[in-house]
Amino acid sequence: MQDLMEKVVSLAKRRGFVFPGSEIYGGLAGVYDYGPFGVALKNNIKQLWWRMFVERRDDMYGVDAAILMNSKVWEASGHVAGFSDPLVECEKCRRRFRADHLTDPSACPECGSALSEPRQFNMMFKTHVGASEDEAASVYLRPETAGGIFANFKNVVDALHPKLPFGIAQIGKAFRNEIAPRDFIFRLRELEQMEVEYFVREGDWERAFEEWRVVMHEFATAVGLPERMVHELAVPTEDLAHYSTRTIDFEFDYPFGRKELWGLAYRTNFDLSTHEKGSGVDLKYMDEEMKTKIVPHVIEPSLGVDRTVLAALVAAYREDDLGGEKRVYLALSPKIAPVKAAVSPLLKNKPELVEHARQVYRTLKKDIPQIMWDDNGNIGKRYRRQDEIGTPFCITIDFDTLGETPKLKDTVTLRDRDSGEQERVPIAELFGRIRSVL
Ligand code: GAP
């Protein structure tokens, strides 16, 4: 299985999905850059999430809060005091590890020497605003996007007067100084989250929890994660985050083991209460139905973008023999595939073919932007390359399209990625065929 991970990492680099961050300077641990197909894949995942978690509902409101926030936000939320992992250090080689990740917590996994006693290591990145470097000017890079949602609760309520239950959603970067970043884009120091804080009356939390649980499974299916690879884990009480009284981890069968993909948490009214205390601002909600002011409780579906990208790549990776030739392809869901169809002239040195293919390309691209022009190498190589980036269709314009065989005039070859099968399709039907799988 680890072999599969190596293949996915290699394909991601080779085909322009994900590159090691700052690679020309030797890299930076826990930081990766997305390349052209990676950013398209990631954007498609984020857009799909936004449609399913925000736009298709009428009880959701989006925000895009700043990454830098007043440090009092993180004092009130409990992150300054409690957002930490247990750190141990080898007394000989001085390497550092997360104590809870070690099979033998008494010996260094690198050199076997004794390890220090664990100490709590706060994972927030600290920096300074303005020209002063004193403590008063220090701020944190947000460790979760949730903080920006809670801090804007009153703004959204005052501006839009939403009725309970309602939610606020945000997609954005978060930063965690992980002790041991690992497993490619699984455990990062700079990551991206898609989060909802869904505000409810206390008595409604269980119902809302169940509703979002279903939506999260629907999203897993929509991004092409097979049900058999997604599992729920009820987080034991002793492992719950400081703000939660119930959490389910959605786990995925990554090549390096079954690991957390997303989380669904009941955060009670911990956050709004602590922000009310910390800020001194009344964050209560006037519940017209109950004729009383309340501090709403919160259900939080929290999804990591990068872990979703990795799960989608792992689930889609395939090797087979096609026409006696070994090939690698990504069976990505067409909804998230970075390229929906590639358009090629059969031969690139025949101007009449190129001109016709360009016309098909331009027409399709007007309505389906993720259409790619591909005239690199011969047609076999183009198919292999498009297979490797998960393009569902390849469209080839040949001499029959121009009328060499009269009954095939204005038809093209449409090749299916997964089966490799090719069929003749009228140009006028191409748009419908591609749209039908999106
Ligand atoms: N607001 C709740 C929250 O942040 P979390 O379980 O710490 O909860 C939520 O993180 C999700 O963010 C995780 O399920 C995972 O998808 C993603 N995530 C967390 N830490 C990560 C890291 N170091 N690298 C990549 N993704 C991470």
CSV table of C-alpha atoms and ligand atoms in Angstrom, one decimal:
chain,number,residue,atom,x,y,z
A,1,MET,CA,0.0,0.0,0.0
A,2,GLN,CA,2.9,2.3,0.7
A,3,ASP,CA,3.8,1.6,-2.8
A,4,LEU,CA,0.5,3.2,-3.9
A,5,MET,CA,1.4,6.3,-1.9
A,6,GLU,CA,4.7,6.6,-3.8
A,7,LYS,CA,2.9,6.2,-7.1
A,8,VAL,CA,0.4,8.9,-6.2
A,9,VAL,CA,3.1,11.3,-5.0
A,10,SER,CA,5.2,10.7,-8.1
A,11,LEU,CA,2.2,11.2,-10.5
A,12,ALA,CA,1.2,14.4,-8.6
A,13,LYS,CA,4.6,15.9,-9.2
A,14,ARG,CA,5.1,14.5,-12.7
A,15,ARG,CA,1.7,15.8,-14.0
A,16,GLY,CA,1.6,19.1,-12.2
A,17,PHE,CA,-0.8,18.5,-9.4
A,18,VAL,CA,1.4,19.0,-6.3
A,19,PHE,CA,5.0,20.1,-5.8
A,20,PRO,CA,7.1,20.3,-2.6
A,21,GLY,CA,7.0,23.9,-1.3
A,22,SER,CA,10.2,26.0,-2.0
A,23,GLU,CA,11.7,23.0,-3.7
A,24,ILE,CA,14.5,24.8,-5.5
A,25,TYR,CA,15.8,25.8,-2.0
A,26,GLY,CA,15.6,22.3,-0.6
A,27,GLY,CA,11.9,22.5,0.4
A,28,LEU,CA,10.1,23.4,3.6
A,29,ALA,CA,8.7,20.6,5.8
A,30,GLY,CA,4.9,20.4,5.9
A,31,VAL,CA,4.4,22.8,3.0
A,32,TYR,CA,3.4,22.0,-0.5
A,33,ASP,CA,2.4,24.0,-3.6
A,34,TYR,CA,-0.4,23.1,-6.0
A,35,GLY,CA,0.5,23.1,-9.7
A,36,PRO,CA,-1.9,23.8,-12.6
A,37,PHE,CA,-3.9,20.6,-12.5
A,38,GLY,CA,-3.8,20.5,-8.7
A,39,VAL,CA,-5.2,24.0,-8.3
A,40,ALA,CA,-8.0,23.1,-10.8
A,41,LEU,CA,-8.8,19.9,-8.9
A,42,LYS,CA,-8.7,21.7,-5.5
A,43,ASN,CA,-11.0,24.6,-6.9
A,44,ASN,CA,-13.5,22.0,-8.2
A,45,ILE,CA,-13.6,20.3,-4.8
A,46,LYS,CA,-14.1,23.7,-3.1
A,47,GLN,CA,-16.8,24.8,-5.5
A,48,LEU,CA,-18.6,21.5,-5.1
A,49,TRP,CA,-18.5,21.9,-1.3
A,50,TRP,CA,-19.7,25.5,-1.5
A,51,ARG,CA,-22.6,24.4,-3.7
A,52,MET,CA,-23.6,21.5,-1.5
A,53,PHE,CA,-23.0,23.1,1.9
A,54,VAL,CA,-24.0,26.7,1.1
A,55,GLU,CA,-25.7,27.5,-2.2
A,56,ARG,CA,-28.2,24.7,-2.4
A,57,ARG,CA,-29.6,25.6,1.0
A,58,ASP,CA,-31.4,28.6,2.2
A,59,ASP,CA,-30.1,28.6,5.7
A,60,MET,CA,-26.4,29.2,5.0
A,61,TYR,CA,-24.4,32.4,4.8
A,62,GLY,CA,-20.8,32.6,3.6
A,63,VAL,CA,-17.9,34.7,4.9
A,64,ASP,CA,-14.3,35.2,4.1
A,65,ALA,CA,-12.6,36.5,7.2
A,66,ALA,CA,-9.0,37.6,7.6
A,67,ILE,CA,-6.3,35.1,8.5
A,68,LEU,CA,-4.8,37.5,11.0
A,69,MET,CA,-7.1,38.2,13.9
A,70,ASN,CA,-6.8,40.0,17.2
A,71,SER,CA,-5.0,37.5,19.5
A,72,LYS,CA,-7.8,37.9,22.0
A,73,VAL,CA,-9.8,35.7,19.7
A,74,TRP,CA,-7.5,32.8,20.3
A,75,GLU,CA,-7.2,33.5,24.0
A,76,ALA,CA,-11.0,33.4,24.4
A,77,SER,CA,-11.3,30.3,22.2
A,78,GLY,CA,-8.9,28.4,24.4
A,79,HIS,CA,-6.3,27.9,21.7
A,80,VAL,CA,-3.5,29.9,23.4
A,81,ALA,CA,-3.9,27.7,26.5
A,82,GLY,CA,-4.8,24.4,25.0
A,83,PHE,CA,-4.1,24.0,21.2
A,84,SER,CA,-1.0,21.8,21.8
A,85,ASP,CA,0.4,18.4,21.2
A,86,PRO,CA,2.8,16.5,23.5
A,87,LEU,CA,6.4,16.9,22.3
A,88,VAL,CA,9.3,14.7,23.3
A,89,GLU,CA,12.9,15.3,22.4
A,90,CYS,CA,15.7,12.7,22.0
A,91,GLU,CA,18.4,13.4,24.6
A,92,LYS,CA,21.1,12.3,22.1
A,93,CYS,CA,20.2,13.2,18.5
A,94,ARG,CA,17.8,16.1,19.6
A,95,ARG,CA,15.2,15.0,17.1
A,96,ARG,CA,11.6,15.9,18.2
A,97,PHE,CA,8.5,13.7,18.0
A,98,ARG,CA,4.8,13.7,18.9
A,99,ALA,CA,4.7,11.5,22.0
A,100,ASP,CA,1.2,10.2,21.0
A,101,HIS,CA,2.5,9.0,17.6
A,102,LEU,CA,5.3,6.8,19.0
A,103,THR,CA,4.8,3.1,19.5
A,104,ASP,CA,7.5,3.1,22.2
A,105,PRO,CA,7.3,6.4,24.0
A,106,SER,CA,10.5,5.7,26.0
A,107,ALA,CA,13.0,5.3,23.1
A,108,CYS,CA,14.0,7.6,20.1
A,109,PRO,CA,12.7,5.9,16.9
A,110,GLU,CA,15.8,7.2,15.1
A,111,CYS,CA,18.7,6.3,17.4
A,112,GLY,CA,17.1,4.4,20.3
A,113,SER,CA,18.3,6.8,23.0
A,114,ALA,CA,16.2,8.0,25.9
A,115,LEU,CA,13.5,10.6,25.2
A,116,SER,CA,12.7,13.6,27.4
A,117,GLU,CA,9.4,13.8,29.4
A,118,PRO,CA,6.6,15.1,27.2
A,119,ARG,CA,5.8,18.8,27.3
A,120,GLN,CA,2.9,20.5,25.7
A,121,PHE,CA,3.9,22.3,22.5
A,122,ASN,CA,1.5,25.0,21.2
A,123,MET,CA,0.9,24.6,17.5
A,124,MET,CA,-0.1,28.2,16.6
A,125,PHE,CA,2.3,30.2,14.5
A,126,LYS,CA,3.0,33.6,16.0
A,127,THR,CA,4.0,36.7,14.2
A,128,HIS,CA,3.9,40.5,14.8
A,129,VAL,CA,1.8,43.2,13.3
A,130,GLY,CA,3.3,46.6,12.6
A,131,ALA,CA,6.9,47.7,13.3
A,132,SER,CA,6.9,46.7,16.9
A,133,GLU,CA,8.0,43.2,18.0
A,134,ASP,CA,6.8,43.4,21.6
A,135,GLU,CA,4.2,41.0,23.0
A,136,ALA,CA,1.3,43.5,22.6
A,137,ALA,CA,1.8,43.5,18.8
A,138,SER,CA,1.9,39.7,18.5
A,139,VAL,CA,-0.8,37.9,16.5
A,140,TYR,CA,-1.3,34.3,15.5
A,141,LEU,CA,-2.0,32.8,12.0
A,142,ARG,CA,-5.4,31.2,12.5
A,143,PRO,CA,-5.2,27.5,13.4
A,144,GLU,CA,-8.8,26.9,12.2
A,145,THR,CA,-11.1,29.0,10.0
A,146,ALA,CA,-13.9,28.6,12.7
A,147,GLY,CA,-12.5,31.6,14.7
A,148,GLY,CA,-13.3,34.0,11.9
A,149,ILE,CA,-16.9,32.7,11.8
A,150,PHE,CA,-17.5,33.0,15.5
A,151,ALA,CA,-16.0,36.5,15.5
A,152,ASN,CA,-18.5,37.5,12.7
A,153,PHE,CA,-21.6,35.9,14.2
A,154,LYS,CA,-23.0,39.2,15.4
A,155,ASN,CA,-22.2,41.0,12.1
A,156,VAL,CA,-24.0,38.3,10.1
A,157,VAL,CA,-27.0,38.4,12.5
A,158,ASP,CA,-27.2,42.2,12.5
A,159,ALA,CA,-26.8,42.4,8.7
A,160,LEU,CA,-29.1,39.5,7.5
A,161,HIS,CA,-31.4,38.7,10.5
A,162,PRO,CA,-31.2,34.9,9.9
A,163,LYS,CA,-33.7,32.7,11.7
A,164,LEU,CA,-32.4,29.8,13.8
A,165,PRO,CA,-31.3,27.3,12.8
A,166,PHE,CA,-28.8,28.8,10.3
A,167,GLY,CA,-25.1,28.4,9.5
A,168,ILE,CA,-22.1,30.4,8.5
A,169,ALA,CA,-19.6,28.9,6.1
A,170,GLN,CA,-16.0,29.7,5.2
A,171,ILE,CA,-13.2,28.2,3.1
A,172,GLY,CA,-9.7,29.3,3.8
A,173,LYS,CA,-6.2,28.7,4.9
A,174,ALA,CA,-5.2,27.7,8.4
A,175,PHE,CA,-1.8,27.2,9.9
A,176,ARG,CA,-0.5,24.6,12.4
A,177,ASN,CA,3.1,24.2,13.5
A,178,GLU,CA,2.8,20.4,13.5
A,179,ILE,CA,5.6,18.7,15.4
A,180,ALA,CA,5.9,16.0,12.7
A,181,PRO,CA,4.3,17.0,9.4
A,182,ARG,CA,4.1,13.8,7.2
A,183,ASP,CA,2.4,11.8,4.6
A,184,PHE,CA,2.6,14.3,1.7
A,185,ILE,CA,-0.4,16.7,1.9
A,186,PHE,CA,-2.1,14.7,4.8
A,187,ARG,CA,-0.4,16.5,7.7
A,188,LEU,CA,0.6,20.0,6.7
A,189,ARG,CA,1.7,23.2,8.4
A,190,GLU,CA,-0.2,25.3,5.9
A,191,LEU,CA,-3.5,23.8,5.1
A,192,GLU,CA,-7.0,24.7,3.9
A,193,GLN,CA,-10.3,24.1,5.5
A,194,MET,CA,-14.0,24.1,4.5
A,195,GLU,CA,-16.0,24.8,7.7
A,196,VAL,CA,-19.5,25.3,8.7
A,197,GLU,CA,-20.7,26.6,12.1
A,198,TYR,CA,-24.4,25.7,12.2
A,199,PHE,CA,-26.2,27.5,15.0
A,200,VAL,CA,-29.2,25.8,16.7
A,201,ARG,CA,-31.3,25.9,19.8
A,202,GLU,CA,-29.8,23.6,22.4
A,203,GLY,CA,-32.6,21.0,22.1
A,204,ASP,CA,-32.1,20.7,18.3
A,205,TRP,CA,-28.4,19.8,18.3
A,206,GLU,CA,-28.8,16.1,17.8
A,207,ARG,CA,-31.1,16.5,14.8
A,208,ALA,CA,-28.7,19.0,13.2
A,209,PHE,CA,-25.8,16.7,13.9
A,210,GLU,CA,-27.5,13.8,12.1
A,211,GLU,CA,-28.5,16.1,9.1
A,212,TRP,CA,-24.9,17.2,8.6
A,213,ARG,CA,-23.6,13.7,9.0
A,214,VAL,CA,-25.8,12.7,5.9
A,215,VAL,CA,-24.5,15.8,3.9
A,216,MET,CA,-20.9,14.8,4.6
A,217,HIS,CA,-21.5,11.3,3.3
A,218,GLU,CA,-23.2,12.8,0.2
A,219,PHE,CA,-20.2,15.0,-0.3
A,220,ALA,CA,-17.8,12.0,0.0
A,221,THR,CA,-19.8,10.3,-2.8
A,222,ALA,CA,-19.8,13.4,-4.9
A,223,VAL,CA,-16.0,13.7,-4.8
A,224,GLY,CA,-15.7,10.1,-5.8
A,225,LEU,CA,-14.7,8.5,-2.5
A,226,PRO,CA,-16.1,4.9,-2.4
A,227,GLU,CA,-18.3,4.2,0.6
A,228,ARG,CA,-16.1,1.2,1.5
A,229,MET,CA,-13.1,3.5,2.0
A,230,VAL,CA,-14.9,6.1,4.3
A,231,HIS,CA,-15.6,5.1,8.0
A,232,GLU,CA,-17.0,6.9,11.0
A,233,LEU,CA,-15.2,6.9,14.3
A,234,ALA,CA,-16.9,8.2,17.5
A,235,VAL,CA,-14.1,10.1,19.2
A,236,PRO,CA,-13.6,8.9,22.7
A,237,THR,CA,-14.3,11.4,25.5
A,238,GLU,CA,-10.7,11.7,26.5
A,239,ASP,CA,-9.6,12.6,23.0
A,240,LEU,CA,-12.2,15.3,22.3
A,241,ALA,CA,-11.1,18.8,21.5
A,242,HIS,CA,-11.5,21.2,24.4
A,243,TYR,CA,-14.6,22.7,22.9
A,244,SER,CA,-16.5,19.6,22.0
A,245,THR,CA,-18.7,17.1,23.8
A,246,ARG,CA,-19.3,14.9,20.8
A,247,THR,CA,-17.3,14.4,17.7
A,248,ILE,CA,-17.3,11.9,14.8
A,249,ASP,CA,-14.2,11.6,12.7
A,250,PHE,CA,-14.8,10.6,9.1
A,251,GLU,CA,-11.8,8.4,8.4
A,252,PHE,CA,-10.4,7.3,5.0
A,253,ASP,CA,-8.4,4.3,4.0
A,254,TYR,CA,-5.2,6.1,3.0
A,255,PRO,CA,-2.3,3.9,1.8
A,256,PHE,CA,-0.6,4.6,5.2
A,257,GLY,CA,-3.6,3.5,7.2
A,258,ARG,CA,-7.1,4.5,8.2
A,259,LYS,CA,-6.8,8.1,9.2
A,260,GLU,CA,-8.9,11.2,9.9
A,261,LEU,CA,-10.3,12.8,6.7
A,262,TRP,CA,-12.9,15.2,8.2
A,263,GLY,CA,-14.6,15.9,11.5
A,264,LEU,CA,-18.2,16.6,12.7
A,265,ALA,CA,-18.3,18.1,16.1
A,266,TYR,CA,-20.9,19.4,18.6
A,267,ARG,CA,-19.2,22.4,20.1
A,268,THR,CA,-22.1,23.2,22.5
A,269,ASN,CA,-22.3,27.0,23.0
A,270,PHE,CA,-18.7,27.1,24.2
A,271,ASP,CA,-17.4,29.5,21.5
A,272,LEU,CA,-20.0,32.2,21.5
A,273,SER,CA,-20.0,32.1,25.3
A,274,THR,CA,-16.3,32.5,25.6
A,275,HIS,CA,-16.2,35.2,22.9
A,276,GLU,CA,-18.9,37.0,24.8
A,277,LYS,CA,-16.9,36.9,28.0
A,278,GLY,CA,-13.6,37.7,26.2
A,279,SER,CA,-14.9,40.6,24.1
A,280,GLY,CA,-17.5,42.0,26.5
A,281,VAL,CA,-19.9,42.2,23.5
A,282,ASP,CA,-23.4,40.8,23.9
A,283,LEU,CA,-23.4,37.8,21.4
A,284,LYS,CA,-26.8,36.6,22.5
A,285,TYR,CA,-29.4,35.9,19.8
A,286,MET,CA,-33.0,37.1,20.2
A,287,ASP,CA,-35.0,34.0,19.6
A,288,GLU,CA,-38.4,35.5,18.5
A,289,GLU,CA,-40.0,32.0,18.6
A,290,MET,CA,-39.0,31.3,22.2
A,291,LYS,CA,-39.3,35.0,23.2
A,292,THR,CA,-36.0,34.9,24.9
A,293,LYS,CA,-32.3,35.7,24.3
A,294,ILE,CA,-30.1,32.7,23.9
A,295,VAL,CA,-26.5,31.8,23.2
A,296,PRO,CA,-27.0,29.3,20.3
A,297,HIS,CA,-25.3,25.9,20.3
A,298,VAL,CA,-23.2,24.8,17.3
A,299,ILE,CA,-22.7,21.8,15.0
A,300,GLU,CA,-19.5,22.0,13.1
A,301,PRO,CA,-18.8,20.0,9.9
A,302,SER,CA,-15.1,20.6,9.3
A,303,LEU,CA,-13.4,19.4,6.2
A,304,GLY,CA,-9.8,19.6,5.2
A,305,VAL,CA,-9.3,20.5,1.5
A,306,ASP,CA,-5.9,18.9,1.2
A,307,ARG,CA,-6.9,15.6,2.8
A,308,THR,CA,-9.9,15.5,0.4
A,309,VAL,CA,-7.6,16.1,-2.6
A,310,LEU,CA,-5.3,13.3,-1.4
A,311,ALA,CA,-8.2,10.9,-0.7
A,312,ALA,CA,-9.6,11.7,-4.2
A,313,LEU,CA,-6.2,11.0,-5.8
A,314,VAL,CA,-5.8,7.7,-3.9
A,315,ALA,CA,-9.3,6.5,-4.6
A,316,ALA,CA,-8.9,7.3,-8.3
A,317,TYR,CA,-5.5,5.8,-9.0
A,318,ARG,CA,-5.6,2.9,-11.5
A,319,GLU,CA,-3.2,0.8,-13.5
A,320,ASP,CA,-4.4,-1.5,-16.2
A,321,ASP,CA,-3.5,-3.0,-19.6
A,322,LEU,CA,-5.2,-1.3,-22.5
A,323,GLY,CA,-4.6,-2.7,-26.0
A,324,GLY,CA,-1.7,-4.7,-24.6
A,325,GLU,CA,0.0,-1.6,-23.1
A,326,LYS,CA,0.3,-0.9,-19.4
A,327,ARG,CA,-1.3,2.4,-18.5
A,328,VAL,CA,-1.9,4.6,-15.4
A,329,TYR,CA,-5.1,6.6,-15.2
A,330,LEU,CA,-7.0,8.6,-12.6
A,331,ALA,CA,-10.7,7.6,-12.5
A,332,LEU,CA,-11.6,11.0,-11.0
A,333,SER,CA,-15.3,11.9,-10.7
A,334,PRO,CA,-15.9,14.2,-13.8
A,335,LYS,CA,-17.3,16.8,-11.4
A,336,ILE,CA,-13.8,17.3,-9.9
A,337,ALA,CA,-11.6,16.3,-12.8
A,338,PRO,CA,-9.3,19.3,-13.6
A,339,VAL,CA,-9.9,18.9,-17.4
A,340,LYS,CA,-13.3,17.7,-18.6
A,341,ALA,CA,-12.3,17.0,-22.2
A,342,ALA,CA,-9.2,17.5,-24.3
A,343,VAL,CA,-9.6,18.4,-27.9
A,344,SER,CA,-7.0,17.4,-30.5
A,345,PRO,CA,-6.4,17.4,-34.2
A,346,LEU,CA,-5.4,13.9,-35.3
A,347,LEU,CA,-2.2,15.5,-36.9
A,348,LYS,CA,-0.9,18.8,-35.9
A,349,ASN,CA,0.8,19.5,-39.2
A,350,LYS,CA,-2.5,19.5,-41.2
A,351,PRO,CA,-3.8,23.0,-41.1
A,352,GLU,CA,-7.3,22.0,-42.1
A,353,LEU,CA,-7.6,19.6,-39.2
A,354,VAL,CA,-6.1,22.1,-36.8
A,355,GLU,CA,-8.5,24.8,-37.9
A,356,HIS,CA,-11.5,22.5,-37.5
A,357,ALA,CA,-10.3,21.2,-34.1
A,358,ARG,CA,-9.8,24.8,-32.9
A,359,GLN,CA,-13.4,25.6,-33.8
A,360,VAL,CA,-14.7,22.7,-31.8
A,361,TYR,CA,-12.4,23.6,-28.9
A,362,ARG,CA,-13.5,27.3,-28.9
A,363,THR,CA,-17.2,26.4,-29.1
A,364,LEU,CA,-17.0,23.9,-26.2
A,365,LYS,CA,-14.8,26.1,-24.0
A,366,LYS,CA,-17.3,29.0,-24.1
A,367,ASP,CA,-19.7,27.0,-21.9
A,368,ILE,CA,-17.3,24.5,-20.3
A,369,PRO,CA,-14.2,26.4,-19.3
A,370,GLN,CA,-12.2,23.3,-18.2
A,371,ILE,CA,-11.7,22.1,-21.8
A,372,MET,CA,-8.1,21.7,-22.9
A,373,TRP,CA,-6.4,22.0,-26.2
A,374,ASP,CA,-3.8,19.2,-26.6
A,375,ASP,CA,-1.7,18.8,-29.8
A,376,ASN,CA,1.5,17.6,-28.1
A,377,GLY,CA,3.1,14.4,-29.4
A,378,ASN,CA,1.1,11.7,-31.2
A,379,ILE,CA,-2.4,10.8,-30.4
A,380,GLY,CA,-1.5,7.8,-28.3
A,381,LYS,CA,0.7,9.9,-26.1
A,382,ARG,CA,-2.0,12.5,-25.7
A,383,TYR,CA,-4.5,9.8,-24.6
A,384,ARG,CA,-2.0,8.5,-22.0
A,385,ARG,CA,-1.2,12.0,-20.7
A,386,GLN,CA,-4.9,12.9,-20.4
A,387,ASP,CA,-5.6,9.5,-18.7
A,388,GLU,CA,-3.0,10.3,-16.1
A,389,ILE,CA,-4.6,13.6,-15.2
A,390,GLY,CA,-8.1,12.0,-15.1
A,391,THR,CA,-9.6,13.7,-18.2
A,392,PRO,CA,-13.0,11.9,-18.7
A,393,PHE,CA,-13.1,12.5,-22.5
A,394,CYS,CA,-10.7,13.0,-25.4
A,395,ILE,CA,-12.1,14.4,-28.6
A,396,THR,CA,-10.2,13.9,-31.9
A,397,ILE,CA,-10.9,15.7,-35.1
A,398,ASP,CA,-9.8,13.6,-38.1
A,399,PHE,CA,-10.2,13.5,-41.9
A,400,ASP,CA,-13.7,12.0,-41.6
A,401,THR,CA,-14.7,15.0,-39.6
A,402,LEU,CA,-13.9,17.0,-42.7
A,403,GLY,CA,-15.9,14.7,-44.9
A,404,GLU,CA,-13.4,12.2,-46.2
A,405,THR,CA,-16.1,9.5,-45.5
A,406,PRO,CA,-19.2,11.5,-46.4
A,407,LYS,CA,-21.5,9.9,-43.9
A,408,LEU,CA,-19.1,10.7,-41.0
A,409,LYS,CA,-18.8,14.4,-41.9
A,410,ASP,CA,-19.0,16.7,-38.8
A,411,THR,CA,-18.5,13.8,-36.4
A,412,VAL,CA,-15.5,13.3,-34.1
A,413,THR,CA,-13.9,10.5,-32.1
A,414,LEU,CA,-15.0,10.6,-28.5
A,415,ARG,CA,-12.8,8.5,-26.3
A,416,ASP,CA,-13.8,7.4,-22.8
A,417,ARG,CA,-11.1,7.5,-20.2
A,418,ASP,CA,-12.0,4.5,-18.2
A,419,SER,CA,-12.8,1.9,-20.9
A,420,GLY,CA,-10.6,3.5,-23.6
A,421,GLU,CA,-13.4,2.9,-26.0
A,422,GLN,CA,-13.9,5.3,-28.9
A,423,GLU,CA,-17.1,6.2,-30.7
A,424,ARG,CA,-18.2,8.5,-33.5
A,425,VAL,CA,-20.3,11.4,-32.2
A,426,PRO,CA,-21.7,14.3,-34.1
A,427,ILE,CA,-20.1,17.6,-33.1
A,428,ALA,CA,-23.5,19.0,-32.3
A,429,GLU,CA,-23.9,16.3,-29.5
A,430,LEU,CA,-20.6,16.9,-27.8
A,431,PHE,CA,-21.7,19.6,-25.4
A,432,GLY,CA,-24.6,17.4,-24.2
A,433,ARG,CA,-22.4,14.4,-23.8
A,434,ILE,CA,-19.9,16.2,-21.6
A,435,ARG,CA,-22.5,18.1,-19.6
A,436,SER,CA,-24.4,14.9,-18.8
A,437,VAL,CA,-21.5,13.7,-16.6
A,438,LEU,CA,-20.9,17.0,-14.9
B,1,GAP,N1,-12.6,23.7,13.5
B,1,GAP,C1,-12.4,22.4,13.9
B,1,GAP,C2,-11.1,21.9,13.5
B,1,GAP,O1,-10.2,22.6,13.0
B,1,GAP,P1,-9.7,19.7,13.3
B,1,GAP,O2,-10.1,18.2,13.5
B,1,GAP,O3,-8.5,20.1,14.1
B,1,GAP,O4,-10.9,20.5,13.7
B,1,GAP,C3,-10.5,19.8,10.9
B,1,GAP,O5,-9.5,19.9,11.8
B,1,GAP,C4,-10.0,19.2,9.6
B,1,GAP,O6,-8.9,19.9,9.1
B,1,GAP,C5,-9.5,17.8,9.8
B,1,GAP,O7,-10.5,16.8,9.8
B,1,GAP,C6,-8.6,17.7,8.5
B,1,GAP,O8,-9.4,17.4,7.4
B,1,GAP,C7,-8.0,19.1,8.4
B,1,GAP,N2,-6.7,19.2,9.1
B,1,GAP,C8,-6.4,19.4,10.4
B,1,GAP,N3,-5.1,19.4,10.6
B,1,GAP,C9,-4.5,19.3,9.4
B,1,GAP,C10,-3.2,19.3,9.0
B,1,GAP,N4,-2.1,19.5,9.8
B,1,GAP,N5,-2.9,19.1,7.6
B,1,GAP,C11,-3.9,18.9,6.8
B,1,GAP,N6,-5.2,18.9,7.1
B,1,GAP,C12,-5.5,19.1,8.4
